[in-house]
């Protein structure tokens, strides 16, 4: 994790045209700077250093161009804004709040109550009813789940559904609630096979496990085999949809906003679905989507009109929209507009700088660039090649500008933390570059120690921890030990799925070994065995993160813990099928259309 220590405050360079003009004039006046004449080929590029006439061999990742030109993004528009829709939203919220109140009043059937809470959370509208849901879950927990004496009144489905929802919402509930699902020989009882919904909820509950919770580990294996073998026999369309989706990826690992869009469509097919709840979910989705569209347009103007990196650093990935999807996946709620906008910018910067270290820069250039990043001084860039001057100055101005915006919007001065996080990131990139140029094969531990920084999660979560608008700087500092653990697990949950999805492409172009190759070299395992090991590590890290989040008590830490988990979920989303960030961007395009561009019809 990036160390949160104090720094001397650097001079802030504004984005005003006058300051930019003076800086660029100063740089252009240096006549002794060697120019580069680019002659591109694939998979490598040959550049000639005009001063020495010696060839510079550069790699190329052959990334496809962006699917999202500036005009396409700026043309996005939504009709779901204004007082008419606000008034209708409030009316629907009042009706749903009344439903929750009635459930809390009767509390005779916990299944009805828990199903309503589950629906609101899956539909993505739970954030309108935080206190109401908390009250109803308190009631259900105290009456049915707090005391072991009450457990024998609950069937498998109620135990599993209640366990999942209560753990997800921060309640202390032990795996011992499932002790009676096994017989004296240690086998799962045969009658469980008659309850498909209960088995599905037990499967989903098992992914909320902590380390060494053997009952849940065994339940995960048992229910997986059962559901795989019985899915073809499920006659109920809705239950069949839920089961197929769960086997593809458990709910706990799924991205909330993607899941909400899918669940709205599935919920509509459910027998006995509540039309008021569905109407609220659809309207809220479209209204929040309008907020997301403005976020993306704002980021696009910055990317194309301010940094101009899509043109000036054309050898890097132009992935502004895909980067926005990462920010949206991290925090979709409308109140986190500033956080999404800042994360999108940071992610776009990281993507380009990553390509400089991974693909384009020579090792000598990368050493110099890392030194300049560490010094954070624009007057130290004269010895860099032109493309690195553009990169550093754009980075310098963008980060300082984000720090200024954060200061004026929240009162928090985060520039020293961002500087240190960028320094740590680039130093990690440099280590990986050294491995590549020296052909060094790291151990799996060495690789993970460096890559949990180079995956950039510490930098992203440094931003997150100051931009949730629910804390002060003092609370962030006081929470640092908890934050460090959350960042550590979040980084691994992004790194490991990333390796599963991208290592084949990256090794084909001659990149530094990934976790799969490190494990193969260290143990003699086959690639299939190494991939299975990485998948087992993902489960173990999720268990560690689950346990860490269970101990969080403040609103700030709970929000931060959810953001940390969402980076892991976003990695599963982006790399589950293929590399949706680099080469297979057509896969991501479908989700951009679904989540950001196209509203739900008939609202």
XYZ file of C-alpha atoms in Angstrom:
603
model
C 0.000 0.000 0.000
C 1.087 3.542 -0.612
C 2.391 4.964 2.637
C 0.229 7.762 4.041
C 3.039 9.976 5.312
C 3.494 13.728 5.290
C 5.132 15.585 2.413
C 6.338 19.067 1.738
C 3.656 20.657 -0.394
C 4.739 21.092 -4.025
C 3.838 24.156 -6.035
C 0.424 23.707 -7.648
C 0.371 24.406 -11.364
C -3.071 25.468 -12.500
C -4.692 24.407 -15.739
C -4.908 27.969 -17.003
C -3.851 28.444 -20.607
C -1.261 31.069 -19.640
C 0.616 28.791 -17.264
C 0.494 25.896 -19.720
C 1.700 28.128 -22.559
C 4.659 29.409 -20.532
C 5.692 25.904 -19.485
C 5.548 24.538 -22.999
C 7.431 27.576 -24.381
C 10.140 26.971 -21.810
C 10.438 23.320 -22.829
C 10.447 24.053 -26.536
C 13.270 26.560 -26.072
C 15.669 23.746 -25.138
C 17.380 23.261 -28.500
C 19.655 20.469 -27.384
C 16.813 18.031 -26.769
C 17.035 15.163 -29.252
C 13.968 14.550 -31.416
C 12.637 11.126 -32.298
C 11.441 10.069 -35.743
C 8.850 7.318 -35.363
C 8.799 4.366 -37.756
C 6.239 1.885 -36.446
C 6.004 -1.802 -37.176
C 4.413 -4.714 -35.352
C 5.054 -6.281 -32.904
C 7.972 -3.884 -32.382
C 8.627 -0.287 -33.337
C 12.019 1.020 -34.468
C 12.742 4.644 -33.554
C 15.859 6.547 -34.546
C 17.562 8.810 -32.032
C 18.428 11.735 -34.304
C 21.307 12.853 -32.064
C 23.146 9.496 -32.218
C 21.473 7.866 -35.239
C 21.257 4.664 -33.197
C 18.083 2.591 -33.476
C 15.722 2.295 -30.509
C 13.653 -0.881 -30.576
C 10.251 -0.485 -28.997
C 7.642 -3.148 -28.432
C 4.050 -2.754 -29.533
C 1.002 -4.386 -27.928
C -1.112 -3.836 -31.069
C -4.109 -2.693 -29.052
C -7.226 -1.913 -31.096
C -8.297 1.737 -31.290
C -11.019 3.141 -29.079
C -14.631 2.432 -29.983
C -15.661 5.741 -28.447
C -14.657 8.892 -30.348
C -15.226 12.198 -28.615
C -18.313 13.075 -30.684
C -19.993 9.780 -29.839
C -19.591 10.340 -26.114
C -20.673 13.977 -26.193
C -23.841 13.077 -28.100
C -25.114 10.925 -25.226
C -28.254 12.331 -23.648
C -31.027 11.296 -21.241
C -34.630 12.373 -20.864
C -34.823 11.136 -17.251
C -34.050 14.395 -15.481
C -36.147 17.169 -14.011
C -38.917 17.670 -11.471
C -41.435 15.332 -13.097
C -39.242 12.290 -12.611
C -38.025 13.438 -9.194
C -41.629 13.674 -7.982
C -42.499 10.242 -9.318
C -39.387 8.753 -7.731
C -40.354 10.132 -4.318
C -43.885 8.728 -4.632
C -42.580 5.239 -5.438
C -40.023 5.423 -2.642
C -42.779 6.245 -0.141
C -44.788 3.222 -1.265
C -41.827 0.880 -0.962
C -40.880 2.347 2.416
C -44.404 1.570 3.589
C -43.959 -2.047 2.476
C -40.765 -2.333 4.539
C -42.554 -0.797 7.520
C -45.367 -3.339 7.288
C -42.889 -6.199 7.088
C -41.150 -4.899 10.184
C -44.460 -4.576 12.030
C -45.669 -8.111 11.445
C -42.307 -9.937 11.474
C -44.257 -13.206 11.487
C -42.602 -14.630 8.411
C -38.894 -13.861 8.107
C -38.857 -15.335 4.587
C -41.139 -12.597 3.245
C -39.074 -9.917 4.970
C -35.721 -11.279 3.830
C -36.911 -11.715 0.256
C -37.971 -8.063 0.134
C -34.570 -6.928 1.445
C -32.811 -9.232 -1.015
C -34.861 -7.834 -3.901
C -34.111 -4.213 -2.973
C -30.399 -4.920 -2.769
C -30.207 -6.893 -6.001
C -32.263 -4.262 -7.821
C -29.791 -1.585 -6.724
C -32.329 0.607 -4.924
C -31.415 -0.323 -1.349
C -29.534 2.954 -0.827
C -32.841 4.824 -0.639
C -33.825 2.761 2.419
C -30.656 2.325 4.476
C -32.246 3.029 7.862
C -35.434 1.125 7.035
C -33.500 -1.971 5.977
C -31.288 -1.711 9.053
C -34.347 -1.636 11.326
C -36.020 -4.617 9.690
C -32.822 -6.690 9.688
C -32.230 -5.852 13.352
C -35.689 -7.210 14.117
C -35.245 -10.391 12.088
C -31.750 -11.016 13.469
C -32.778 -10.632 17.092
C -35.899 -12.734 16.705
C -34.634 -15.613 14.563
C -30.858 -15.668 14.070
C -29.074 -14.288 17.128
C -29.752 -17.239 19.404
C -28.899 -20.858 18.445
C -32.111 -21.965 20.174
C -34.087 -20.391 17.310
C -32.173 -22.086 14.497
C -34.100 -25.350 14.635
C -37.260 -23.462 13.624
C -35.672 -22.485 10.285
C -35.506 -24.650 7.172
C -32.469 -24.784 4.881
C -33.628 -21.911 2.685
C -34.261 -19.571 5.613
C -30.926 -20.427 7.196
C -29.006 -19.867 3.981
C -30.836 -16.726 2.846
C -30.678 -15.198 6.314
C -26.997 -16.070 6.724
C -26.086 -14.479 3.377
C -28.045 -11.270 3.909
C -27.001 -10.808 7.520
C -23.303 -11.375 6.822
C -23.495 -9.126 3.779
C -24.974 -6.380 5.935
C -22.419 -6.690 8.733
C -24.192 -8.848 11.320
C -22.334 -11.412 13.391
C -23.637 -14.837 12.416
C -21.689 -18.056 12.677
C -21.419 -20.985 10.286
C -22.676 -23.149 13.142
C -26.186 -22.368 11.955
C -25.546 -25.059 9.301
C -24.261 -27.764 11.654
C -27.438 -29.819 11.353
C -27.301 -30.118 7.561
C -24.788 -32.973 7.937
C -25.433 -36.393 9.466
C -23.311 -38.231 12.013
C -21.052 -39.634 9.298
C -20.209 -36.169 8.053
C -22.248 -36.388 4.859
C -24.858 -33.852 3.806
C -28.355 -35.086 4.567
C -30.237 -36.569 1.661
C -33.445 -34.585 2.064
C -31.562 -31.378 1.174
C -31.706 -32.492 -2.453
C -35.428 -31.798 -2.433
C -34.948 -28.060 -1.825
C -33.381 -26.531 -4.939
C -33.936 -22.929 -3.804
C -32.414 -23.738 -0.423
C -29.406 -25.339 -2.116
C -28.991 -22.280 -4.336
C -29.054 -19.942 -1.346
C -26.619 -22.214 0.530
C -24.295 -22.055 -2.487
C -24.494 -18.243 -2.510
C -24.043 -18.086 1.273
C -20.864 -20.181 1.100
C -19.036 -17.367 -0.729
C -19.439 -15.140 2.331
C -17.246 -17.524 4.323
C -14.180 -16.673 6.366
C -10.960 -18.695 6.455
C -11.195 -22.103 8.134
C -14.987 -22.249 8.016
C -14.991 -25.855 6.874
C -18.755 -26.313 6.877
C -19.136 -23.534 4.331
C -16.186 -24.777 2.258
C -17.747 -28.225 2.045
C -21.168 -26.705 1.381
C -19.742 -24.758 -1.569
C -18.386 -27.937 -3.164
C -21.516 -29.943 -2.391
C -23.995 -27.373 -3.699
C -21.906 -26.682 -6.807
C -22.068 -30.336 -7.829
C -25.761 -30.557 -6.958
C -26.759 -27.463 -8.935
C -24.644 -28.456 -11.930
C -26.345 -31.831 -11.982
C -29.895 -30.637 -11.452
C -30.164 -27.389 -13.388
C -31.668 -29.112 -16.430
C -34.522 -30.396 -14.222
C -35.579 -26.973 -12.889
C -38.961 -26.116 -14.400
C -39.370 -22.637 -12.902
C -37.903 -20.140 -15.400
C -36.907 -17.604 -12.750
C -35.159 -20.169 -10.533
C -33.403 -21.604 -13.579
C -32.105 -18.133 -14.509
C -30.790 -17.539 -10.983
C -29.100 -20.931 -10.870
C -27.379 -20.579 -14.249
C -26.088 -17.144 -13.329
C -24.870 -18.279 -9.906
C -22.908 -21.177 -11.391
C -21.270 -18.813 -13.858
C -20.244 -16.520 -10.980
C -21.559 -16.212 -7.417
C -23.601 -13.153 -6.505
C -21.036 -12.008 -3.937
C -18.415 -11.629 -6.689
C -20.675 -9.811 -9.131
C -20.560 -6.115 -9.892
C -23.581 -4.429 -8.233
C -24.574 -2.167 -11.140
C -24.301 -4.960 -13.725
C -26.250 -7.273 -11.447
C -28.985 -4.682 -10.934
C -29.591 -4.309 -14.665
C -29.711 -8.070 -15.126
C -31.916 -8.620 -12.076
C -34.463 -6.009 -13.183
C -35.044 -8.113 -16.295
C -35.107 -11.386 -14.353
C -37.374 -9.998 -11.611
C -39.915 -9.025 -14.253
C -40.243 -12.721 -15.135
C -40.809 -13.811 -11.531
C -44.247 -15.042 -10.557
C -45.720 -12.708 -7.957
C -43.210 -9.908 -8.474
C -44.132 -6.530 -6.969
C -44.898 -3.958 -9.670
C -44.212 -0.981 -7.398
C -40.755 -2.279 -6.551
C -40.090 -2.985 -10.217
C -41.282 0.476 -11.295
C -39.007 2.112 -8.741
C -36.026 0.022 -9.866
C -36.534 0.926 -13.521
C -37.050 4.628 -12.896
C -34.114 4.837 -10.499
C -31.880 3.033 -12.981
C -32.692 5.530 -15.735
C -32.326 8.570 -13.495
C -28.978 7.406 -12.098
C -27.888 6.580 -15.642
C -28.418 10.248 -16.545
C -25.926 11.166 -13.803
C -23.445 8.615 -15.145
C -23.738 10.076 -18.637
C -22.734 13.513 -17.390
C -19.789 11.979 -15.525
C -18.563 10.308 -18.697
C -18.989 13.422 -20.829
C -17.033 15.429 -18.250
C -14.192 12.880 -18.310
C -14.224 12.805 -22.117
C -13.784 16.585 -22.348
C -10.820 16.392 -19.977
C -9.248 13.490 -21.871
C -9.634 14.876 -25.395
C -9.464 18.630 -24.876
C -7.101 18.942 -21.889
C -4.607 16.057 -21.823
C -4.823 15.234 -25.572
C -3.090 11.946 -24.765
C -5.399 10.057 -27.119
C -3.497 11.881 -29.870
C -0.126 12.794 -28.367
C 0.507 9.372 -26.780
C -1.195 7.334 -29.477
C 0.937 4.231 -28.762
C -0.930 3.782 -25.446
C -4.422 2.368 -24.955
C -7.163 4.919 -25.468
C -9.584 3.442 -22.942
C -11.388 6.415 -21.431
C -14.811 4.736 -21.506
C -13.498 1.424 -20.206
C -11.792 3.347 -17.396
C -15.087 5.016 -16.602
C -16.630 1.561 -16.312
C -14.070 0.777 -13.581
C -15.100 3.932 -11.727
C -18.794 3.184 -12.207
C -18.262 -0.361 -10.987
C -16.578 0.950 -7.880
C -19.336 3.389 -6.845
C -22.533 3.708 -8.906
C -24.685 5.699 -6.493
C -25.461 9.260 -7.640
C -23.876 10.961 -4.619
C -20.430 9.685 -5.656
C -20.125 11.789 -8.810
C -16.872 13.456 -7.694
C -15.367 10.088 -6.801
C -16.261 8.575 -10.196
C -14.894 11.553 -12.108
C -11.619 11.525 -10.196
C -11.209 7.754 -10.473
C -11.841 7.864 -14.218
C -9.072 10.407 -14.651
C -6.660 8.473 -12.439
C -7.431 5.229 -14.261
C -6.903 6.848 -17.662
C -3.556 8.223 -16.496
C -2.556 4.855 -15.055
C -3.462 2.995 -18.256
C -1.196 5.241 -20.348
C 1.701 5.251 -17.883
C 1.395 1.467 -17.569
C 1.804 1.132 -21.345
C 4.920 3.320 -21.256
C 6.517 1.011 -18.685
C 5.195 -2.264 -20.106
C 5.582 -1.657 -23.816
C 7.043 1.603 -25.120
C 9.805 2.923 -22.891
C 13.425 1.773 -22.902
C 14.832 0.837 -19.515
C 17.101 3.891 -19.451
C 14.129 6.146 -20.173
C 12.049 4.421 -17.508
C 14.721 4.920 -14.855
C 14.849 8.633 -15.637
C 11.061 8.911 -15.722
C 10.736 7.174 -12.352
C 13.267 9.583 -10.865
C 11.290 12.580 -12.151
C 8.056 11.118 -10.742
C 9.746 10.695 -7.359
C 10.924 14.318 -7.386
C 7.570 15.631 -8.712
C 9.314 18.599 -10.276
C 8.452 19.856 -13.771
C 11.895 21.416 -14.138
C 13.522 17.984 -13.872
C 12.064 16.714 -17.148
C 14.476 18.276 -19.649
C 16.492 15.072 -20.001
C 13.415 13.016 -20.889
C 12.363 12.209 -24.465
C 9.531 14.334 -25.818
C 6.788 11.763 -25.267
C 7.753 11.465 -21.606
C 7.746 15.254 -21.232
C 4.154 15.263 -22.471
C 3.293 12.369 -20.180
C 4.821 13.833 -17.035
C 3.504 17.344 -17.542
C 0.012 16.037 -18.297
C 0.187 13.797 -15.236
C 1.566 16.581 -13.059
C -1.144 19.051 -14.026
C -3.952 16.488 -13.842
C -3.022 15.187 -10.396
C -2.517 18.686 -9.015
C -5.826 19.755 -10.537
C -7.616 16.776 -8.949
C -6.069 17.652 -5.611
C -7.265 21.242 -6.017
C -10.800 20.145 -6.927
C -10.883 17.803 -3.934
C -9.661 20.575 -1.653
C -12.299 23.047 -2.842
C -15.130 20.473 -2.848
C -14.363 18.593 0.365
C -11.792 20.639 2.287
C -9.356 17.699 2.205
C -5.800 18.268 0.926
C -4.814 14.962 -0.670
C -1.918 15.966 -2.937
C 0.864 14.555 -0.704
C -0.896 11.183 -0.611
C -1.407 11.117 -4.370
C 2.231 12.038 -5.002
C 3.448 9.206 -2.767
C 1.032 6.728 -4.355
C 2.240 7.652 -7.849
C 5.852 7.344 -6.736
C 5.203 3.877 -5.288
C 3.334 2.816 -8.430
C 6.093 3.882 -10.820
C 8.803 2.300 -8.676
C 6.853 -0.974 -8.816
C 6.531 -0.601 -12.588
C 10.299 -0.112 -12.765
C 10.978 -3.306 -10.819
C 8.815 -5.235 -13.279
C 10.599 -3.570 -16.202
C 13.957 -4.606 -14.717
C 12.682 -8.187 -14.464
C 11.743 -8.060 -18.136
C 15.044 -6.647 -19.366
C 17.162 -8.986 -17.202
C 14.938 -12.017 -17.940
C 14.501 -12.553 -14.203
C 11.867 -15.061 -13.121
C 10.474 -13.956 -9.735
C 8.989 -16.317 -7.205
C 5.238 -16.129 -6.823
C 5.678 -14.237 -3.560
C 8.087 -11.733 -5.117
C 5.677 -11.209 -7.989
C 2.637 -10.678 -5.770
C 4.503 -8.329 -3.418
C 5.332 -6.009 -6.322
C 2.212 -6.502 -8.401
C -0.194 -5.617 -5.613
C 1.266 -2.113 -5.966
C 1.678 -2.139 -9.755
C -1.953 -3.166 -10.216
C -2.658 0.434 -9.072
C -5.313 -0.354 -6.464
C -3.339 1.442 -3.704
C -3.381 4.591 -5.834
C -7.097 4.244 -6.611
C -8.103 3.541 -3.025
C -5.980 6.473 -1.852
C -8.400 8.592 -3.848
C -11.418 6.664 -2.592
C -10.575 6.997 1.056
C -10.751 10.792 0.846
C -13.662 11.188 -1.565
C -16.590 9.401 0.063
C -17.757 12.553 1.867
C -18.419 10.626 5.077
C -15.225 11.340 6.995
C -12.539 13.799 7.982
C -8.793 13.574 7.359
C -8.389 12.629 11.017
C -10.734 9.659 10.662
C -8.809 8.447 7.603
C -5.522 8.590 9.522
C -7.040 6.849 12.553
C -8.391 4.089 10.313
C -5.100 3.470 8.522
C -4.420 -0.034 9.877
C -7.811 -1.283 8.694
C -7.413 0.514 5.379
C -4.027 -1.134 4.752
C -5.469 -4.632 5.054
C -8.428 -3.794 2.823
C -6.108 -2.348 0.161
C -3.869 -5.413 0.326
C -6.720 -7.872 -0.263
C -8.378 -5.669 -2.866
C -5.120 -5.463 -4.814
C -4.774 -9.236 -4.924
C -8.406 -9.639 -5.958
C -7.726 -7.423 -8.950
C -4.298 -8.837 -9.779
C -5.174 -12.541 -9.809
C -8.256 -12.411 -12.097
C -6.333 -9.961 -14.307
C -3.590 -12.573 -14.699
C -6.102 -15.292 -15.544
C -7.614 -13.112 -18.255
C -4.570 -11.372 -19.749
C -1.444 -13.455 -19.179
C -1.729 -15.357 -22.471
C -1.771 -12.146 -24.538
C 0.927 -10.511 -22.447
C 3.263 -13.512 -22.571
C 2.765 -13.733 -26.336
C 4.181 -10.227 -26.702
C 7.066 -11.058 -24.361
C 5.907 -9.409 -21.153
C 7.131 -10.012 -17.605
C 5.917 -13.361 -16.172
C 2.578 -13.306 -14.346
C 1.400 -15.308 -11.337
C 0.593 -18.318 -13.505
C 4.079 -18.507 -15.034
C 5.776 -17.807 -11.685
C 3.903 -20.696 -10.065
C 4.667 -23.015 -12.996
C 8.393 -22.194 -12.832
C 8.547 -22.485 -9.050
C 6.642 -25.782 -8.705
C 6.841 -27.493 -12.078
C 3.055 -27.347 -12.409
C 1.278 -27.391 -15.752
C -0.524 -24.255 -16.890
C -3.867 -25.867 -16.071
C -2.670 -26.688 -12.557
C -1.285 -23.174 -12.127
C -4.574 -21.623 -13.190
C -6.420 -23.861 -10.718
C -4.027 -22.705 -7.989
C -4.658 -19.045 -8.833
C -8.414 -19.642 -8.716
C -8.017 -21.228 -5.271
C -6.012 -18.188 -4.148
C -8.863 -15.924 -5.265
C -11.284 -17.800 -2.992
C -8.852 -17.566 -0.066
C -8.300 -13.833 -0.524
C -12.064 -13.273 -0.698
C -12.363 -15.116 2.615
C -9.732 -12.852 4.163
C -11.496 -9.758 2.844
C -14.855 -11.057 4.109
C -13.384 -11.469 7.592
C -11.746 -8.053 7.511
C -14.982 -6.354 6.463
C -16.948 -8.160 9.163
C -14.999 -6.255 11.795
C -15.674 -2.788 10.359
C -17.878 -0.624 12.568
C -17.919 2.959 11.262
C -19.911 4.137 8.247
C -16.692 5.346 6.660
C -14.914 2.005 6.946
C -17.950 0.070 5.723
C -18.188 2.291 2.650
C -14.460 1.953 2.049
C -14.667 -1.824 2.483
C -17.388 -2.000 -0.172
C -15.240 0.019 -2.586
C -12.303 -2.299 -1.899
C -14.469 -5.334 -2.636
C -15.777 -3.701 -5.800
C -12.303 -3.552 -7.330
C -12.205 -7.332 -6.968
C -15.669 -7.602 -8.477
C -14.698 -5.292 -11.314
C -11.717 -7.531 -12.093
C -14.014 -10.560 -12.297
C -16.277 -8.580 -14.615
C -13.531 -7.225 -16.872
C -11.429 -10.397 -17.172
C -13.930 -13.233 -16.604
C -14.246 -14.094 -20.311
C -11.251 -12.292 -21.842
C -9.294 -9.041 -21.553
C -12.164 -6.567 -21.754
C -9.840 -3.638 -21.041
C -7.142 -4.212 -23.618
C -7.853 -6.370 -26.639
C -11.477 -7.544 -26.342
C -13.117 -4.168 -25.901
C -16.136 -5.218 -27.965
C -17.171 -7.294 -24.937
C -17.117 -4.207 -22.744
C -18.937 -2.114 -25.347
C -22.129 -4.150 -24.868
C -22.111 -3.326 -21.159
C -21.426 0.359 -21.808
C -24.478 0.463 -24.066
C -26.574 -1.367 -21.483
C -25.458 0.542 -18.396
C -24.569 4.031 -19.613
C -26.245 4.740 -22.937
C -29.520 2.861 -23.265
C -32.298 3.514 -20.722
C -34.803 0.851 -19.733
C -37.798 1.160 -22.028
C -41.363 1.744 -20.899
C -40.608 3.749 -17.772
